[in-house]
Amino acid sequence: MAQNPTESLKTTPLIDQHIAAGGRMVPFGGYNLPVQYLIGIMAEHKWTREAAGLFDVSHMGPSFLTLNNPSGDAEADHAEIASIIEPLICGDIAGLRLGQIRYTLLLNETGGAIDDLMVARSPQHPGSLYIVVNASTKDGDFARIAAAAGGRATLHRADDDALMALQGPQAVAVLAAMVPGVSELGFMEYAPFDWGGEKLIIARSGYTGEDGLEVLCPAGTAPRLWDALLADDRVKPIGLGARDSLRLEASLPLYGHDLDETVSPIEADLGFAVSKRRREAGDFPGASRILAERDGGLSRVRVGLIVEGAPAREGAKILDADGTAIGMVTSGGFAPSLGKAIALGFVPPRYAETGRKLQISVRGRAQSAEIVPTPFVPHRYFRKPKAS
Amino acid sequence: MTTKFTLDHEYIRVEGTIGIVGITPYAQEALGDIVFVELPSVGKVLKKGDEAAVVESVKAASEIYAPVAGTVTKVNEALTGEPGLINANPETAGWIYKIAIADAGELDALLDDAAYADLTK
């Protein structure tokens, strides 16, 4: 990400922890953050898939949107707060259960993604939503949401707090040993918890494709919580490098790369984020384009590719078998779990079927590539057993 | 046997008329885990500063330039299957290519041990 050198980098409440652990600090999204620690990206990536990785994601934009004058009727208050945010996004917020989190997109009038974000219904405060947006877009997103709220609700930014993610098959067991009850959370649910008198907001969500948690915590508490988690030898700190390779293998889009203001949710293969109720009502920004694309009027679609040879990076041209340019890589790199190069990119739908042989131009040479199903590495999210 | 260094952290170890080129321990540490190496073809004629190879880490691709002019005589095929040799042993098993040095005088412009140590301290 380009940085303005005259603008000083922000730090997170965990800066001392990163430096003490040998983090290699880089500018990212306006923050000084570790791209890796001493063991390196490859080992950090694999550790997260096998045990538990701890990430500082305090650059992200957590916030709470709260009604100014709740009626006291919990359902009516939720309907009211949902009616404020829904006109900006394509997700069904009115229909969320208590504590349920939904992945959705902020859309412009032509159906392009202004951001992708999480919106959750408070499990305890009627008329309150927990909203987490991306670092690089947070000021604009917050302004947009606050404007929509007008005098009806107030957006409380929580991005001076610390946000950390604990991800991997051991993540929940690790945190449950310190904070009883977190293992009761279902995937995409959150709740407040107490840790030695400190309030933690814990969500069962993440950006790695693994089971795991994201924890919002007061800045002053963060170093102590970080150190306590790392005291468990199942946990290692993980930098931005592995965060990117993990999400790429999980085929999770990165805003500003796989998503931007020209890309619709259907093009991005995020049709699931256009909730059924909203789709049927057609009451979200860019609905005419998005519904037409859903009915087949699609000119490009996000796909996953396995690339032979050198990794194909963002901006590499995707070619058909004859060498004609048909699309572009939006994220690409080496997949540590697969031991090969993978890429996300956009191609016209007629090239998008699994098994299709294409090429990608890397440093002026056409390399073989093949469309494969995504995610590249299967998601291992926690699913609560169905009650019998 | 002399080893000289570039400002871009390549080394060239001179054995007679042949130079063995790789990247320094400092460079491999900075790049992190190397996952792919694009080798030059044997017989390729390089001018000083030409792109000779590409070393890819998980995060990024880095060009490896020719420290001096010459002709590629041999490449380290082992890196194709095991690019991590550059991380493990950058100065020995992780060499990248050998070059028949066209003009030994070009070596004089490169950094010696002391100057390179100074650059990376």
PDB file of C-alpha atoms in Angstrom, chain B residues 2 7 17 32 48-49 60 64 80 83 109 121:
ATOM      1  CA  THR B   2      37.664 -13.383  -4.208  1.00  0.00           C
ATOM      2  CA  LEU B   7      24.601  -2.703  -3.656  1.00  0.00           C
ATOM      3  CA  THR B  17      37.384 -16.698 -15.263  1.00  0.00           C
ATOM      4  CA  GLY B  32      12.113 -14.376   3.829  1.00  0.00           C
ATOM      5  CA  LYS B  48      26.318  -5.633 -16.078  1.00  0.00           C
ATOM      6  CA  GLY B  49      23.055  -4.769 -14.334  1.00  0.00           C
ATOM      7  CA  ALA B  60       6.994 -10.596  -3.593  1.00  0.00           C
ATOM      8  CA  ILE B  64      18.614 -10.623  -9.379  1.00  0.00           C
ATOM      9  CA  THR B  80      13.855 -25.549  -9.151  1.00  0.00           C
ATOM     10  CA  PRO B  83      14.166 -22.921  -3.736  1.00  0.00           C
ATOM     11  CA  ALA B 109      33.778  -1.480  -9.154  1.00  0.00           C
ATOM     12  CA  LYS B 121      25.690  -3.167   9.407  1.00  0.00           C
TER      13      LYS B 121
END
